[in-house]
């Protein structure tokens, strides 16, 4: 069964970790406004390990929120937990121009 | 009997030429049935999308990495194709879009949206058709070119879903009978030549 979309933010010493759950598409829109408000650290890790499909609308939402966090919160953003297709989409759409890929420890 | 997609329609393919320009070329009707039969699902409402994608993923059963990547690509392609048919295709007489993405809706009286696919074990062929016939090949060509030319990370770039389809699918095509039917389709190989670049014949650069 499809997991409803949600975003969890964990505050830690290394910064804010943003965890995405479920598919990221037009239905996720309203959650992204909260995300931008709640991020406060100057280092943000976006974790897509539990995310599902990200379609073109989801990519647009991510691009918008990453730009806002970088501009408004002056935060550095890194990305982890991508599957193969989402890695490909992030490369195609320039998300990795805005956020680095976190290296596995 | 082999199912040949929309034989009465004009089929348009899209290729990157030697000058780096997207050109629209006459295409050939795609043969969906390559021996294992055609799966067909009719969309009744926006709520059907996830159920249809789940059924499609069952058609692509397999526990290895190649099947997993094929399921990921297939799910994304069908998502984009159905979103186009559900939200972008329906237009009023002046060409205005009738529905907003993300909203729930049922199929209108007389409206028809159908996904057809076949999988021969190595190649998945997909086609979504709608009964609007509102998409022009010129629009598709413009959207692909726009997305291909822009190296930046624009959040609101038109036609990104069509660009994904063109980028990821072999033999991507659009068939249009204006005001009557649009069909969008293509094929996904189980083993793409390059997992990093999707459909091998486009020469699209991706940022590393």
PDB file of C-alpha atoms in Angstrom:
ATOM      1  CA  UNK A   1       0.000   0.000   0.000  1.00  0.00           C
ATOM      2  CA  UNK A   2       1.204   3.469  -0.846  1.00  0.00           C
ATOM      3  CA  UNK A   3       2.765   5.313   2.058  1.00  0.00           C
ATOM      4  CA  UNK A   4       1.301   8.793   2.617  1.00  0.00           C
ATOM      5  CA  UNK A   5       3.788  11.544   2.032  1.00  0.00           C
ATOM      6  CA  UNK A   6       5.371  13.142   5.074  1.00  0.00           C
ATOM      7  CA  UNK A   7       8.507  14.995   6.059  1.00  0.00           C
ATOM      8  CA  UNK A   8      10.258  14.487   9.410  1.00  0.00           C
ATOM      9  CA  UNK A   9      12.923  16.887  10.616  1.00  0.00           C
ATOM     10  CA  UNK A  10      15.439  15.727  13.215  1.00  0.00           C
ATOM     11  CA  UNK A  11      17.561  18.351  14.926  1.00  0.00           C
ATOM     12  CA  UNK A  12      21.092  17.215  15.765  1.00  0.00           C
ATOM     13  CA  UNK A  13      24.596  18.438  16.445  1.00  0.00           C
ATOM     14  CA  UNK A  14      25.536  17.960  12.800  1.00  0.00           C
ATOM     15  CA  UNK A  15      22.571  19.995  11.612  1.00  0.00           C
ATOM     16  CA  UNK A  16      18.998  19.307  10.559  1.00  0.00           C
ATOM     17  CA  UNK A  17      18.227  15.957   8.956  1.00  0.00           C
ATOM     18  CA  UNK A  18      15.156  16.069   6.727  1.00  0.00           C
ATOM     19  CA  UNK A  19      13.628  12.653   6.072  1.00  0.00           C
ATOM     20  CA  UNK A  20      11.166  12.198   3.209  1.00  0.00           C
ATOM     21  CA  UNK A  21       8.560   9.416   3.232  1.00  0.00           C
ATOM     22  CA  UNK A  22       6.353   8.323   0.329  1.00  0.00           C
ATOM     23  CA  UNK A  23       6.016   9.639  -3.212  1.00  0.00           C
ATOM     24  CA  UNK A  24       6.980  13.234  -3.894  1.00  0.00           C
ATOM     25  CA  UNK A  25       4.489  14.755  -6.337  1.00  0.00           C
ATOM     26  CA  UNK A  26       1.821  17.457  -6.509  1.00  0.00           C
ATOM     27  CA  UNK A  27       0.176  16.136  -3.337  1.00  0.00           C
ATOM     28  CA  UNK A  28       3.310  16.953  -1.343  1.00  0.00           C
ATOM     29  CA  UNK A  29       3.126  20.678  -2.114  1.00  0.00           C
ATOM     30  CA  UNK A  30       1.756  21.957   1.208  1.00  0.00           C
ATOM     31  CA  UNK A  31       4.341  20.006   3.223  1.00  0.00           C
ATOM     32  CA  UNK A  32       7.203  21.897   1.611  1.00  0.00           C
ATOM     33  CA  UNK A  33       6.109  25.278   2.977  1.00  0.00           C
ATOM     34  CA  UNK A  34       6.369  23.834   6.502  1.00  0.00           C
ATOM     35  CA  UNK A  35       9.765  22.368   5.677  1.00  0.00           C
ATOM     36  CA  UNK A  36      11.234  25.741   4.747  1.00  0.00           C
ATOM     37  CA  UNK A  37       9.834  27.287   7.931  1.00  0.00           C
ATOM     38  CA  UNK A  38      11.137  24.536  10.215  1.00  0.00           C
ATOM     39  CA  UNK A  39      14.700  24.269   8.978  1.00  0.00           C
ATOM     40  CA  UNK A  40      17.002  26.363  11.166  1.00  0.00           C
ATOM     41  CA  UNK A  41      20.505  24.871  11.044  1.00  0.00           C
ATOM     42  CA  UNK A  42      23.151  26.007   8.597  1.00  0.00           C
ATOM     43  CA  UNK A  43      23.789  22.385   7.604  1.00  0.00           C
ATOM     44  CA  UNK A  44      20.907  20.346   6.233  1.00  0.00           C
ATOM     45  CA  UNK A  45      20.970  16.691   5.227  1.00  0.00           C
ATOM     46  CA  UNK A  46      18.095  15.576   3.020  1.00  0.00           C
ATOM     47  CA  UNK A  47      17.539  11.843   3.406  1.00  0.00           C
ATOM     48  CA  UNK A  48      15.552  10.071   0.666  1.00  0.00           C
ATOM     49  CA  UNK A  49      16.019   6.512   1.972  1.00  0.00           C
ATOM     50  CA  UNK A  50      12.280   6.179   2.680  1.00  0.00           C
ATOM     51  CA  UNK A  51      11.088   8.248  -0.284  1.00  0.00           C
ATOM     52  CA  UNK A  52       9.268   6.596  -3.152  1.00  0.00           C
ATOM     53  CA  UNK A  53       8.785   7.907  -6.648  1.00  0.00           C
ATOM     54  CA  UNK A  54       9.693  11.527  -7.400  1.00  0.00           C
ATOM     55  CA  UNK A  55       7.956  12.842 -10.495  1.00  0.00           C
ATOM     56  CA  UNK A  56       8.478  16.085 -12.402  1.00  0.00           C
ATOM     57  CA  UNK A  57       6.232  18.008 -10.020  1.00  0.00           C
ATOM     58  CA  UNK A  58       8.167  16.582  -7.067  1.00  0.00           C
ATOM     59  CA  UNK A  59      11.435  17.668  -8.676  1.00  0.00           C
ATOM     60  CA  UNK A  60      10.024  21.194  -9.043  1.00  0.00           C
ATOM     61  CA  UNK A  61       9.050  21.230  -5.353  1.00  0.00           C
ATOM     62  CA  UNK A  62      12.493  20.017  -4.295  1.00  0.00           C
ATOM     63  CA  UNK A  63      14.271  22.581  -6.469  1.00  0.00           C
ATOM     64  CA  UNK A  64      12.122  25.361  -5.036  1.00  0.00           C
ATOM     65  CA  UNK A  65      12.647  24.301  -1.419  1.00  0.00           C
ATOM     66  CA  UNK A  66      16.392  23.711  -1.765  1.00  0.00           C
ATOM     67  CA  UNK A  67      16.802  27.164  -3.299  1.00  0.00           C
ATOM     68  CA  UNK A  68      14.720  28.744  -0.532  1.00  0.00           C
ATOM     69  CA  UNK A  69      16.657  27.000   2.241  1.00  0.00           C
ATOM     70  CA  UNK A  70      19.960  28.012   0.717  1.00  0.00           C
ATOM     71  CA  UNK A  71      18.858  31.615   0.199  1.00  0.00           C
ATOM     72  CA  UNK A  72      16.737  32.281   3.276  1.00  0.00           C
ATOM     73  CA  UNK A  73      18.543  30.095   5.816  1.00  0.00           C
ATOM     74  CA  UNK A  74      22.042  30.357   4.321  1.00  0.00           C
ATOM     75  CA  UNK A  75      22.339  26.598   4.755  1.00  0.00           C
ATOM     76  CA  UNK A  76      24.539  24.062   3.014  1.00  0.00           C
ATOM     77  CA  UNK A  77      22.517  21.085   1.823  1.00  0.00           C
ATOM     78  CA  UNK A  78      23.642  17.529   1.246  1.00  0.00           C
ATOM     79  CA  UNK A  79      21.610  14.619  -0.082  1.00  0.00           C
ATOM     80  CA  UNK A  80      21.660  10.947   0.846  1.00  0.00           C
ATOM     81  CA  UNK A  81      19.664   7.761   0.400  1.00  0.00           C
ATOM     82  CA  UNK A  82      18.748   8.129  -3.279  1.00  0.00           C
ATOM     83  CA  UNK A  83      17.804   5.114  -5.335  1.00  0.00           C
ATOM     84  CA  UNK A  84      19.028   4.672  -8.906  1.00  0.00           C
ATOM     85  CA  UNK A  85      16.256   6.493 -10.761  1.00  0.00           C
ATOM     86  CA  UNK A  86      16.142   9.400  -8.335  1.00  0.00           C
ATOM     87  CA  UNK A  87      19.923   9.824  -8.577  1.00  0.00           C
ATOM     88  CA  UNK A  88      19.476  10.029 -12.335  1.00  0.00           C
ATOM     89  CA  UNK A  89      16.690  12.605 -12.081  1.00  0.00           C
ATOM     90  CA  UNK A  90      18.704  14.768  -9.670  1.00  0.00           C
ATOM     91  CA  UNK A  91      21.591  14.795 -12.142  1.00  0.00           C
ATOM     92  CA  UNK A  92      19.323  15.570 -15.091  1.00  0.00           C
ATOM     93  CA  UNK A  93      17.564  18.463 -13.404  1.00  0.00           C
ATOM     94  CA  UNK A  94      20.484  20.208 -11.756  1.00  0.00           C
ATOM     95  CA  UNK A  95      19.648  19.437  -8.136  1.00  0.00           C
ATOM     96  CA  UNK A  96      23.257  18.406  -7.601  1.00  0.00           C
ATOM     97  CA  UNK A  97      24.279  21.908  -8.701  1.00  0.00           C
ATOM     98  CA  UNK A  98      22.560  23.155  -5.549  1.00  0.00           C
ATOM     99  CA  UNK A  99      23.190  20.333  -3.098  1.00  0.00           C
ATOM    100  CA  UNK A 100      26.044  17.886  -2.720  1.00  0.00           C
ATOM    101  CA  UNK A 101      25.706  14.148  -2.489  1.00  0.00           C
ATOM    102  CA  UNK A 102      26.581  12.981   1.020  1.00  0.00           C
ATOM    103  CA  UNK A 103      29.291  10.366   1.065  1.00  0.00           C
ATOM    104  CA  UNK A 104      28.560   7.143   2.925  1.00  0.00           C
ATOM    105  CA  UNK A 105      30.656   6.821   6.077  1.00  0.00           C
TER     106      UNK A 105
ATOM    107  CA  UNK B   1      -2.418 -10.964 -33.173  1.00  0.00           C
ATOM    108  CA  UNK B   2       0.106  -8.185 -32.696  1.00  0.00           C
ATOM    109  CA  UNK B   3      -1.271  -4.937 -31.359  1.00  0.00           C
ATOM    110  CA  UNK B   4       0.071  -2.022 -33.388  1.00  0.00           C
ATOM    111  CA  UNK B   5      -0.320   1.278 -31.665  1.00  0.00           C
ATOM    112  CA  UNK B   6      -2.709   3.741 -33.253  1.00  0.00           C
ATOM    113  CA  UNK B   7      -1.970   2.838 -36.884  1.00  0.00           C
ATOM    114  CA  UNK B   8      -4.272   5.521 -38.240  1.00  0.00           C
ATOM    115  CA  UNK B   9      -2.465   8.332 -36.467  1.00  0.00           C
ATOM    116  CA  UNK B  10       0.618  10.264 -37.455  1.00  0.00           C
ATOM    117  CA  UNK B  11       3.492   9.037 -35.333  1.00  0.00           C
ATOM    118  CA  UNK B  12       6.199  11.530 -34.411  1.00  0.00           C
ATOM    119  CA  UNK B  13       9.612  10.709 -33.014  1.00  0.00           C
ATOM    120  CA  UNK B  14      12.128  13.200 -31.617  1.00  0.00           C
ATOM    121  CA  UNK B  15      15.844  13.030 -32.238  1.00  0.00           C
ATOM    122  CA  UNK B  16      18.875  15.075 -31.344  1.00  0.00           C
ATOM    123  CA  UNK B  17      20.639  15.904 -34.620  1.00  0.00           C
ATOM    124  CA  UNK B  18      24.334  16.512 -35.236  1.00  0.00           C
ATOM    125  CA  UNK B  19      23.902  20.235 -34.533  1.00  0.00           C
ATOM    126  CA  UNK B  20      22.457  19.545 -31.111  1.00  0.00           C
ATOM    127  CA  UNK B  21      18.944  20.502 -32.217  1.00  0.00           C
ATOM    128  CA  UNK B  22      15.840  18.492 -31.430  1.00  0.00           C
ATOM    129  CA  UNK B  23      14.089  17.487 -34.635  1.00  0.00           C
ATOM    130  CA  UNK B  24      10.678  15.925 -35.028  1.00  0.00           C
ATOM    131  CA  UNK B  25      10.757  12.959 -37.389  1.00  0.00           C
ATOM    132  CA  UNK B  26       8.069  10.646 -38.749  1.00  0.00           C
ATOM    133  CA  UNK B  27       7.927   7.566 -36.585  1.00  0.00           C
ATOM    134  CA  UNK B  28       6.685   4.051 -37.081  1.00  0.00           C
ATOM    135  CA  UNK B  29       3.770   2.556 -35.204  1.00  0.00           C
ATOM    136  CA  UNK B  30       5.171   0.660 -32.242  1.00  0.00           C
ATOM    137  CA  UNK B  31       4.372  -3.018 -31.949  1.00  0.00           C
ATOM    138  CA  UNK B  32       3.283  -3.580 -28.372  1.00  0.00           C
ATOM    139  CA  UNK B  33       2.659  -7.287 -28.483  1.00  0.00           C
ATOM    140  CA  UNK B  34       5.985  -9.064 -28.922  1.00  0.00           C
ATOM    141  CA  UNK B  35       4.703 -12.447 -27.850  1.00  0.00           C
ATOM    142  CA  UNK B  36       3.645 -12.172 -24.232  1.00  0.00           C
ATOM    143  CA  UNK B  37       0.391 -10.302 -24.747  1.00  0.00           C
ATOM    144  CA  UNK B  38      -0.723  -6.790 -24.030  1.00  0.00           C
ATOM    145  CA  UNK B  39      -1.790  -5.612 -20.594  1.00  0.00           C
ATOM    146  CA  UNK B  40      -4.399  -2.887 -20.672  1.00  0.00           C
ATOM    147  CA  UNK B  41      -5.826  -0.707 -17.925  1.00  0.00           C
ATOM    148  CA  UNK B  42      -8.531   1.926 -18.244  1.00  0.00           C
ATOM    149  CA  UNK B  43      -8.361   4.897 -15.904  1.00  0.00           C
ATOM    150  CA  UNK B  44     -11.604   5.717 -14.089  1.00  0.00           C
ATOM    151  CA  UNK B  45     -10.343   8.457 -11.796  1.00  0.00           C
ATOM    152  CA  UNK B  46      -7.150  10.026 -10.490  1.00  0.00           C
ATOM    153  CA  UNK B  47      -7.247   7.502  -7.630  1.00  0.00           C
ATOM    154  CA  UNK B  48      -6.503   4.679 -10.099  1.00  0.00           C
ATOM    155  CA  UNK B  49      -2.968   5.830 -10.846  1.00  0.00           C
ATOM    156  CA  UNK B  50      -1.229   4.094  -7.934  1.00  0.00           C
ATOM    157  CA  UNK B  51      -3.226   0.894  -8.419  1.00  0.00           C
ATOM    158  CA  UNK B  52      -2.269   0.765 -12.111  1.00  0.00           C
ATOM    159  CA  UNK B  53       1.402   1.381 -11.327  1.00  0.00           C
ATOM    160  CA  UNK B  54       1.291  -1.410  -8.714  1.00  0.00           C
ATOM    161  CA  UNK B  55      -0.172  -3.809 -11.311  1.00  0.00           C
ATOM    162  CA  UNK B  56       2.480  -2.812 -13.815  1.00  0.00           C
ATOM    163  CA  UNK B  57       5.215  -3.472 -11.262  1.00  0.00           C
ATOM    164  CA  UNK B  58       3.820  -6.991 -10.820  1.00  0.00           C
ATOM    165  CA  UNK B  59       4.239  -7.556 -14.570  1.00  0.00           C
ATOM    166  CA  UNK B  60       7.926  -6.709 -14.123  1.00  0.00           C
ATOM    167  CA  UNK B  61       8.588  -9.190 -11.334  1.00  0.00           C
ATOM    168  CA  UNK B  62      12.224 -10.065 -10.678  1.00  0.00           C
ATOM    169  CA  UNK B  63      14.524  -9.789  -7.691  1.00  0.00           C
ATOM    170  CA  UNK B  64      17.691  -8.534  -9.311  1.00  0.00           C
ATOM    171  CA  UNK B  65      18.969  -4.986  -9.642  1.00  0.00           C
ATOM    172  CA  UNK B  66      18.059  -4.748 -13.334  1.00  0.00           C
ATOM    173  CA  UNK B  67      14.394  -5.548 -12.689  1.00  0.00           C
ATOM    174  CA  UNK B  68      14.343  -3.162  -9.744  1.00  0.00           C
ATOM    175  CA  UNK B  69      15.694  -0.340 -11.913  1.00  0.00           C
ATOM    176  CA  UNK B  70      13.215  -1.201 -14.670  1.00  0.00           C
ATOM    177  CA  UNK B  71      10.330  -1.000 -12.163  1.00  0.00           C
ATOM    178  CA  UNK B  72      11.602   2.385 -10.967  1.00  0.00           C
ATOM    179  CA  UNK B  73      11.757   3.740 -14.523  1.00  0.00           C
ATOM    180  CA  UNK B  74       8.439   2.206 -15.546  1.00  0.00           C
ATOM    181  CA  UNK B  75       6.633   3.627 -12.520  1.00  0.00           C
ATOM    182  CA  UNK B  76       7.995   7.097 -13.224  1.00  0.00           C
ATOM    183  CA  UNK B  77       7.103   6.918 -16.917  1.00  0.00           C
ATOM    184  CA  UNK B  78       3.541   5.800 -16.252  1.00  0.00           C
ATOM    185  CA  UNK B  79       3.185   8.427 -13.538  1.00  0.00           C
ATOM    186  CA  UNK B  80       4.226  11.167 -15.993  1.00  0.00           C
ATOM    187  CA  UNK B  81       2.133   9.769 -18.845  1.00  0.00           C
ATOM    188  CA  UNK B  82      -1.022   9.482 -16.735  1.00  0.00           C
ATOM    189  CA  UNK B  83      -0.487  12.934 -15.193  1.00  0.00           C
ATOM    190  CA  UNK B  84      -0.314  14.323 -18.725  1.00  0.00           C
ATOM    191  CA  UNK B  85      -3.504  12.537 -19.741  1.00  0.00           C
ATOM    192  CA  UNK B  86      -5.376  13.437 -16.533  1.00  0.00           C
ATOM    193  CA  UNK B  87      -4.336  17.056 -16.103  1.00  0.00           C
ATOM    194  CA  UNK B  88      -2.563  18.492 -19.161  1.00  0.00           C
ATOM    195  CA  UNK B  89      -4.653  16.974 -21.943  1.00  0.00           C
ATOM    196  CA  UNK B  90      -8.166  18.152 -20.957  1.00  0.00           C
ATOM    197  CA  UNK B  91      -8.664  21.627 -22.435  1.00  0.00           C
ATOM    198  CA  UNK B  92     -11.623  23.882 -23.009  1.00  0.00           C
ATOM    199  CA  UNK B  93     -12.497  25.401 -26.393  1.00  0.00           C
ATOM    200  CA  UNK B  94     -10.004  28.213 -25.850  1.00  0.00           C
ATOM    201  CA  UNK B  95      -7.214  25.813 -24.969  1.00  0.00           C
ATOM    202  CA  UNK B  96      -7.252  26.449 -21.220  1.00  0.00           C
ATOM    203  CA  UNK B  97      -6.344  23.524 -18.981  1.00  0.00           C
ATOM    204  CA  UNK B  98      -9.449  22.195 -17.201  1.00  0.00           C
ATOM    205  CA  UNK B  99      -7.836  20.524 -14.187  1.00  0.00           C
ATOM    206  CA  UNK B 100      -5.055  21.396 -11.760  1.00  0.00           C
ATOM    207  CA  UNK B 101      -2.351  18.867 -10.934  1.00  0.00           C
ATOM    208  CA  UNK B 102      -2.862  17.207  -7.596  1.00  0.00           C
ATOM    209  CA  UNK B 103      -6.651  17.578  -7.628  1.00  0.00           C
ATOM    210  CA  UNK B 104      -8.929  14.547  -7.551  1.00  0.00           C
ATOM    211  CA  UNK B 105     -11.219  13.957 -10.491  1.00  0.00           C
ATOM    212  CA  UNK B 106     -13.193  11.258 -12.228  1.00  0.00           C
ATOM    213  CA  UNK B 107     -13.150  10.543 -15.943  1.00  0.00           C
ATOM    214  CA  UNK B 108     -15.649  12.734 -17.783  1.00  0.00           C
ATOM    215  CA  UNK B 109     -18.506  11.238 -19.845  1.00  0.00           C
ATOM    216  CA  UNK B 110     -17.032  10.166 -23.172  1.00  0.00           C
ATOM    217  CA  UNK B 111     -13.465  10.631 -21.947  1.00  0.00           C
ATOM    218  CA  UNK B 112     -11.078   7.682 -22.220  1.00  0.00           C
ATOM    219  CA  UNK B 113      -7.573   7.204 -20.785  1.00  0.00           C
ATOM    220  CA  UNK B 114      -5.876   3.865 -21.342  1.00  0.00           C
ATOM    221  CA  UNK B 115      -2.481   2.418 -20.471  1.00  0.00           C
ATOM    222  CA  UNK B 116      -1.241  -0.457 -22.604  1.00  0.00           C
ATOM    223  CA  UNK B 117       2.003  -2.288 -22.067  1.00  0.00           C
ATOM    224  CA  UNK B 118       3.813  -5.442 -22.981  1.00  0.00           C
ATOM    225  CA  UNK B 119       6.969  -7.001 -21.591  1.00  0.00           C
ATOM    226  CA  UNK B 120       8.880  -9.693 -23.450  1.00  0.00           C
ATOM    227  CA  UNK B 121      11.403 -10.262 -20.660  1.00  0.00           C
ATOM    228  CA  UNK B 122      13.930  -7.765 -22.009  1.00  0.00           C
ATOM    229  CA  UNK B 123      11.950  -4.775 -23.197  1.00  0.00           C
ATOM    230  CA  UNK B 124       8.903  -3.043 -21.757  1.00  0.00           C
ATOM    231  CA  UNK B 125       6.742  -1.163 -24.227  1.00  0.00           C
ATOM    232  CA  UNK B 126       4.379   1.459 -22.835  1.00  0.00           C
ATOM    233  CA  UNK B 127       1.654   3.600 -24.312  1.00  0.00           C
ATOM    234  CA  UNK B 128      -0.896   5.915 -22.732  1.00  0.00           C
ATOM    235  CA  UNK B 129      -3.688   7.263 -24.896  1.00  0.00           C
ATOM    236  CA  UNK B 130      -6.342   9.859 -24.134  1.00  0.00           C
ATOM    237  CA  UNK B 131      -9.365  11.030 -26.056  1.00  0.00           C
ATOM    238  CA  UNK B 132      -8.464  14.726 -26.154  1.00  0.00           C
ATOM    239  CA  UNK B 133      -5.957  15.044 -28.995  1.00  0.00           C
ATOM    240  CA  UNK B 134      -4.755  18.321 -27.540  1.00  0.00           C
ATOM    241  CA  UNK B 135      -0.990  17.831 -27.590  1.00  0.00           C
ATOM    242  CA  UNK B 136       0.931  18.919 -30.657  1.00  0.00           C
ATOM    243  CA  UNK B 137       4.269  17.449 -31.784  1.00  0.00           C
ATOM    244  CA  UNK B 138       5.595  21.014 -31.954  1.00  0.00           C
ATOM    245  CA  UNK B 139       4.857  21.473 -28.243  1.00  0.00           C
ATOM    246  CA  UNK B 140       6.677  18.273 -27.380  1.00  0.00           C
ATOM    247  CA  UNK B 141       9.626  19.301 -29.521  1.00  0.00           C
ATOM    248  CA  UNK B 142       9.742  22.731 -27.845  1.00  0.00           C
ATOM    249  CA  UNK B 143       9.587  21.261 -24.332  1.00  0.00           C
ATOM    250  CA  UNK B 144      12.362  18.750 -25.002  1.00  0.00           C
ATOM    251  CA  UNK B 145      14.566  21.465 -26.500  1.00  0.00           C
ATOM    252  CA  UNK B 146      13.848  23.823 -23.593  1.00  0.00           C
ATOM    253  CA  UNK B 147      14.786  21.261 -20.970  1.00  0.00           C
ATOM    254  CA  UNK B 148      17.810  20.059 -22.902  1.00  0.00           C
ATOM    255  CA  UNK B 149      19.172  23.563 -23.390  1.00  0.00           C
ATOM    256  CA  UNK B 150      18.777  24.710 -19.792  1.00  0.00           C
ATOM    257  CA  UNK B 151      21.658  23.557 -17.644  1.00  0.00           C
ATOM    258  CA  UNK B 152      20.516  25.462 -14.560  1.00  0.00           C
ATOM    259  CA  UNK B 153      18.192  24.237 -11.853  1.00  0.00           C
ATOM    260  CA  UNK B 154      14.968  26.113 -12.661  1.00  0.00           C
ATOM    261  CA  UNK B 155      12.150  24.992 -10.412  1.00  0.00           C
ATOM    262  CA  UNK B 156       9.286  25.902 -12.751  1.00  0.00           C
ATOM    263  CA  UNK B 157      10.341  24.651 -16.150  1.00  0.00           C
ATOM    264  CA  UNK B 158       7.552  23.624 -18.504  1.00  0.00           C
ATOM    265  CA  UNK B 159       7.487  20.169 -20.018  1.00  0.00           C
ATOM    266  CA  UNK B 160       9.833  18.476 -17.602  1.00  0.00           C
ATOM    267  CA  UNK B 161       7.703  15.311 -17.552  1.00  0.00           C
ATOM    268  CA  UNK B 162       7.844  14.996 -21.338  1.00  0.00           C
ATOM    269  CA  UNK B 163      11.589  15.557 -21.174  1.00  0.00           C
ATOM    270  CA  UNK B 164      11.916  12.693 -18.693  1.00  0.00           C
ATOM    271  CA  UNK B 165       9.977  10.429 -21.074  1.00  0.00           C
ATOM    272  CA  UNK B 166      12.109  11.375 -24.043  1.00  0.00           C
ATOM    273  CA  UNK B 167      15.299  10.988 -22.034  1.00  0.00           C
ATOM    274  CA  UNK B 168      14.489   7.629 -20.494  1.00  0.00           C
ATOM    275  CA  UNK B 169      12.557   5.780 -23.193  1.00  0.00           C
ATOM    276  CA  UNK B 170      13.852   4.281 -26.415  1.00  0.00           C
ATOM    277  CA  UNK B 171      11.733   5.058 -29.481  1.00  0.00           C
ATOM    278  CA  UNK B 172       9.753   7.728 -27.646  1.00  0.00           C
ATOM    279  CA  UNK B 173       6.850   8.844 -29.816  1.00  0.00           C
ATOM    280  CA  UNK B 174       3.728  10.971 -29.819  1.00  0.00           C
ATOM    281  CA  UNK B 175       0.734  10.268 -32.050  1.00  0.00           C
ATOM    282  CA  UNK B 176      -1.983  12.879 -32.348  1.00  0.00           C
ATOM    283  CA  UNK B 177      -5.325  13.033 -34.057  1.00  0.00           C
ATOM    284  CA  UNK B 178      -6.323  16.609 -33.148  1.00  0.00           C
ATOM    285  CA  UNK B 179      -9.429  16.792 -31.003  1.00  0.00           C
ATOM    286  CA  UNK B 180      -9.802  13.008 -30.923  1.00  0.00           C
ATOM    287  CA  UNK B 181      -6.804  11.145 -29.576  1.00  0.00           C
ATOM    288  CA  UNK B 182      -3.272  11.524 -28.252  1.00  0.00           C
ATOM    289  CA  UNK B 183      -1.017   8.547 -27.681  1.00  0.00           C
ATOM    290  CA  UNK B 184       2.394   8.812 -26.009  1.00  0.00           C
ATOM    291  CA  UNK B 185       4.691   5.834 -25.788  1.00  0.00           C
ATOM    292  CA  UNK B 186       8.096   4.283 -25.939  1.00  0.00           C
ATOM    293  CA  UNK B 187      10.141   1.410 -24.632  1.00  0.00           C
ATOM    294  CA  UNK B 188      12.325   0.696 -21.621  1.00  0.00           C
ATOM    295  CA  UNK B 189      15.012  -1.965 -21.963  1.00  0.00           C
ATOM    296  CA  UNK B 190      15.713  -4.193 -18.984  1.00  0.00           C
ATOM    297  CA  UNK B 191      19.406  -3.526 -19.531  1.00  0.00           C
ATOM    298  CA  UNK B 192      19.825   0.068 -20.713  1.00  0.00           C
ATOM    299  CA  UNK B 193      23.108   0.752 -22.457  1.00  0.00           C
ATOM    300  CA  UNK B 194      23.935   3.280 -19.791  1.00  0.00           C
ATOM    301  CA  UNK B 195      22.029   3.456 -16.538  1.00  0.00           C
ATOM    302  CA  UNK B 196      23.361   6.952 -16.066  1.00  0.00           C
ATOM    303  CA  UNK B 197      22.033   8.284 -19.347  1.00  0.00           C
ATOM    304  CA  UNK B 198      18.793   6.442 -19.914  1.00  0.00           C
ATOM    305  CA  UNK B 199      17.801   5.971 -23.551  1.00  0.00           C
ATOM    306  CA  UNK B 200      21.056   5.441 -25.421  1.00  0.00           C
ATOM    307  CA  UNK B 201      20.327   7.312 -28.613  1.00  0.00           C
ATOM    308  CA  UNK B 202      19.738  10.776 -27.272  1.00  0.00           C
ATOM    309  CA  UNK B 203      23.233  11.817 -26.358  1.00  0.00           C
ATOM    310  CA  UNK B 204      21.896  13.858 -23.468  1.00  0.00           C
ATOM    311  CA  UNK B 205      24.568  15.059 -21.102  1.00  0.00           C
ATOM    312  CA  UNK B 206      23.957  14.754 -17.398  1.00  0.00           C
ATOM    313  CA  UNK B 207      25.843  16.554 -14.706  1.00  0.00           C
ATOM    314  CA  UNK B 208      28.283  14.349 -12.788  1.00  0.00           C
TER     315      UNK B 208
END
